[in-house]
XYZ file of C-alpha atoms in Angstrom:
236
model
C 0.000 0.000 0.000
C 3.379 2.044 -0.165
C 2.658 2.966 3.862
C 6.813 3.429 4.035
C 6.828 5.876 1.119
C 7.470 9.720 1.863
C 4.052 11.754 1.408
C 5.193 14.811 3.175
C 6.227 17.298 0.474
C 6.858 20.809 2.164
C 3.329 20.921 3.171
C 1.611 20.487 6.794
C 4.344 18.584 8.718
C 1.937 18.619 11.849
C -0.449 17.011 10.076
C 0.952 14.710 8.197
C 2.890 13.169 11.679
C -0.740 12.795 13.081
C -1.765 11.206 9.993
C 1.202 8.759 10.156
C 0.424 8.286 13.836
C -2.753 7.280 13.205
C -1.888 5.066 10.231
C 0.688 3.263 13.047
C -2.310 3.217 15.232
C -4.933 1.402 13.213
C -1.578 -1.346 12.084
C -0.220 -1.503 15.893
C -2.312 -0.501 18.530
C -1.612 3.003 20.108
C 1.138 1.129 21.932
C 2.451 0.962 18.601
C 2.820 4.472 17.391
C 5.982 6.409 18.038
C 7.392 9.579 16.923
C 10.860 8.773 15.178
C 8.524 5.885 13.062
C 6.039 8.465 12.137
C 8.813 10.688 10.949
C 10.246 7.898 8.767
C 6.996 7.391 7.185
C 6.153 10.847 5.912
C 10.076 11.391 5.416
C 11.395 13.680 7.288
C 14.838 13.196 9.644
C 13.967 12.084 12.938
C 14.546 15.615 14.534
C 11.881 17.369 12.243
C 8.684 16.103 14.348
C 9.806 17.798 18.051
C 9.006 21.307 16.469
C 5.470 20.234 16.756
C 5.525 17.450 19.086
C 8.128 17.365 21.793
C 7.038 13.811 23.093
C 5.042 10.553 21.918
C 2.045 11.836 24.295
C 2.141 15.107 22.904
C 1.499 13.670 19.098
C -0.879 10.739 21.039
C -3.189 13.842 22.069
C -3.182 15.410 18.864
C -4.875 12.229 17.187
C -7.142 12.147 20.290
C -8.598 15.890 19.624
C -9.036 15.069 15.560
C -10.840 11.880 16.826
C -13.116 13.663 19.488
C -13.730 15.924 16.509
C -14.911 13.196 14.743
C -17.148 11.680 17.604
C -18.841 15.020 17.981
C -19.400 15.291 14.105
C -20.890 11.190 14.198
C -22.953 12.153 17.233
C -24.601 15.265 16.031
C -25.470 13.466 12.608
C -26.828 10.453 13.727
C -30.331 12.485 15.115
C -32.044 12.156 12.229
C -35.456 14.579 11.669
C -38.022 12.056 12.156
C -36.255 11.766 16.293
C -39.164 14.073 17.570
C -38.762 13.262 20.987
C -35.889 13.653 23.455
C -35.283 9.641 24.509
C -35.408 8.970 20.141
C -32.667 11.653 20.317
C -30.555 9.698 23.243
C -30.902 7.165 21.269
C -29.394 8.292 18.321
C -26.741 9.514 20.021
C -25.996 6.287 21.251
C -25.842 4.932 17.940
C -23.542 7.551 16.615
C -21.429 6.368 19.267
C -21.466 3.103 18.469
C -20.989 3.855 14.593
C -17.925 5.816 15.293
C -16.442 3.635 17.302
C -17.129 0.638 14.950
C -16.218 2.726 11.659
C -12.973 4.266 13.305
C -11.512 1.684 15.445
C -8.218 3.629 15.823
C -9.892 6.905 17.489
C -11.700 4.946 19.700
C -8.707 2.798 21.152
C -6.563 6.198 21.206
C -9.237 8.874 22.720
C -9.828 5.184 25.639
C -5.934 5.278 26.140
C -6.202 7.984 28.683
C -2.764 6.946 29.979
C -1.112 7.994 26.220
C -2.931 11.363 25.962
C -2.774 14.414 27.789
C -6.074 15.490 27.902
C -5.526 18.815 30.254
C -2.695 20.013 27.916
C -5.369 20.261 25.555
C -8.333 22.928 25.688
C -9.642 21.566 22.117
C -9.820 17.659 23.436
C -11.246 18.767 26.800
C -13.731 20.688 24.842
C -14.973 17.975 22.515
C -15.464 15.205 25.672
C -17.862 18.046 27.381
C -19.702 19.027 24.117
C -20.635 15.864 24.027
C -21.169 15.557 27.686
C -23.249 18.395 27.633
C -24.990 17.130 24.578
C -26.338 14.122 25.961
C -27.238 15.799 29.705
C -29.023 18.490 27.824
C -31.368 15.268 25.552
C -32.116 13.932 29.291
C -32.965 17.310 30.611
C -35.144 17.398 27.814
C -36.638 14.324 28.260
C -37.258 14.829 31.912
C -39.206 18.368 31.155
C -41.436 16.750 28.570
C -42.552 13.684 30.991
C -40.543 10.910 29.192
C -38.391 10.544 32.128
C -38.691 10.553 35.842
C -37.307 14.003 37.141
C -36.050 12.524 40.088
C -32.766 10.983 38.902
C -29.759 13.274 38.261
C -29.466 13.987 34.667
C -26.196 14.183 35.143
C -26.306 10.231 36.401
C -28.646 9.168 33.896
C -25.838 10.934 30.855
C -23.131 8.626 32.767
C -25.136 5.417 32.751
C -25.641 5.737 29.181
C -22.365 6.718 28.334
C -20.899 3.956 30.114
C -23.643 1.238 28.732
C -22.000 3.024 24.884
C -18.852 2.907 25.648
C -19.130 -0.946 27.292
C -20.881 -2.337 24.407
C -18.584 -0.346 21.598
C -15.371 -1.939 23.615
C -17.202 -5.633 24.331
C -17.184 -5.337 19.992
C -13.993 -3.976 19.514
C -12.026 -6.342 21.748
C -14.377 -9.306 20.419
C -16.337 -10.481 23.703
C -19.571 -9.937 22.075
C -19.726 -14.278 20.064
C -19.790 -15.090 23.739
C -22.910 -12.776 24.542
C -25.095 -14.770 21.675
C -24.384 -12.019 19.169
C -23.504 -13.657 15.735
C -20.916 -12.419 13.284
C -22.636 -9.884 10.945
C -25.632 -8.975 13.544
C -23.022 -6.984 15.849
C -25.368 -3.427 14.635
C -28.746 -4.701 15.308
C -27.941 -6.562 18.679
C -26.209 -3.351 19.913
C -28.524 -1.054 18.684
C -31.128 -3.171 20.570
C -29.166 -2.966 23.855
C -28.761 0.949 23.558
C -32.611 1.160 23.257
C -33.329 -1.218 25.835
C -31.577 1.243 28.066
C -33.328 4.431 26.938
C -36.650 2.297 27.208
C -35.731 1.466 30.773
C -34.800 5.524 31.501
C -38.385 5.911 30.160
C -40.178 3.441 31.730
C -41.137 5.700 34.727
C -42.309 8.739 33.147
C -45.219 10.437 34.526
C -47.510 10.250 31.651
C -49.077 14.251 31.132
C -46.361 16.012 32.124
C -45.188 17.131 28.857
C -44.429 20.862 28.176
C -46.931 23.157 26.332
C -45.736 22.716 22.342
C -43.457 19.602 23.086
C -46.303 17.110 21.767
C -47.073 13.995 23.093
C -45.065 11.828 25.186
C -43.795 8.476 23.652
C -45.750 6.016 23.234
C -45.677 1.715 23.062
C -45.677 2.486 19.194
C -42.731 4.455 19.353
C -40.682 2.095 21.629
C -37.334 1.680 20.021
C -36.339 -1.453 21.242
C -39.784 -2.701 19.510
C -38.991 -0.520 15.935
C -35.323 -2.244 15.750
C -36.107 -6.021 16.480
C -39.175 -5.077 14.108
C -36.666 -4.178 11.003
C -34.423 -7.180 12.137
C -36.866 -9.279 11.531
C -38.222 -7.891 8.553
């Protein structure tokens, strides 16, 4: 695939490196990537890359903050029109998740390594975590104010429980624990998507039915349970 020939040509040096690191990534692991190899592969002497990255965690974080870019892009594009209410829109941000993670296997593993990045050295990769922090706190807020949740539990809580039940299920895939959870090769999306859904179902399950804000609509009903619409178009 001509990885080891140059393709830096007096052009963006910093990016190029980050490219190469991520190339390294995707081949080796983050463990893998280092800066004297990703200075080989775009071409440059070994002493070129400190200008821009003084250390291995210092090029580590910037492939973390183009990944968290990426994750906020996958995120906000996975809410699609038709997600009128607030616990479709969790949902789809779940699934974003899980699409990013599955499409770009290399971010994930890098933005996880929190030992390899430096993520206070970096305003633009602390930024991108609490976008999409913020993100998914403000869909349960939501969800809470229009009746589809109970406003008792901690929005806050609720955001970490389903970032957590993401972030399990994209790393049970990744690191190939899911053929031992009954999930068959090639229905990895649907039985995931399911389990994200389940979760959002459960968040829902003890809304207090009437409580929805003036021009929000109607709550969410059993025909717009997800969990029911995905093992619906699995089966179909």
């Amino acid at each position: 695939m001509g990885l080891d020939r140059p393709t830096y040509h007096h052009g963006n040096l910093r990016q190029a490196l980050i490219e190469a690191a991520l190339e390294l990534a995707r081949q080796r692991g983050p463990e893998g990537v280092s800066v004297r190899e990703a200075a080989r592969r775009v071409g440059v002497s070994s002493a070129a890359p400190f200008r821009h990255f003084p250390s291995r965690r210092s090029l580590m974080t910037a492939v973390a903050e183009e990944a968290t870019t990426r994750l906020r892009i996958e995120v906000r594009r996975a809410i699609r029109p038709t997600d009128r209410t607030a616990l479709r829109r969790l949902t789809a941000l779940g699934r974003g998740y899980l699409r990013w993670a599955a499409e770009h296997p290399a971010h994930f593993r890098i933005v996880s390594a929190r030992e390899q990045i430096d993520i206070d050295a970096s305003p633009g990769l602390l930024h991108g975590m609490l976008d999409v922090r913020a993100l998914t706190e403000e869909t349960l807020r939501t969800a809470q104010a229009t009746g589809q949740a109970d406003p008792a539990h901690d929005p806050a809580l609720l955001a970490l429980l389903t970032r957590a039940c993401a972030y399990g299920l994209a790393r049970m895939r990744l690191d190939g624990h899911l053929p031992q959870w009954g999930v068959a090769p090639g229905d990895e999306d649907r039985k995931l998507d399911a389990a994200l859904a389940l979760l959002v179902s459960l968040i829902g399950s003890h809304s207090h039915a009437g409580t929805a804000a003036p021009g929000d609509g109607p709550t969410a009903s059993a025909h717009d349970d997800p969990v029911s619409t995905i093992f619906k178009k699995g089966h179909s």
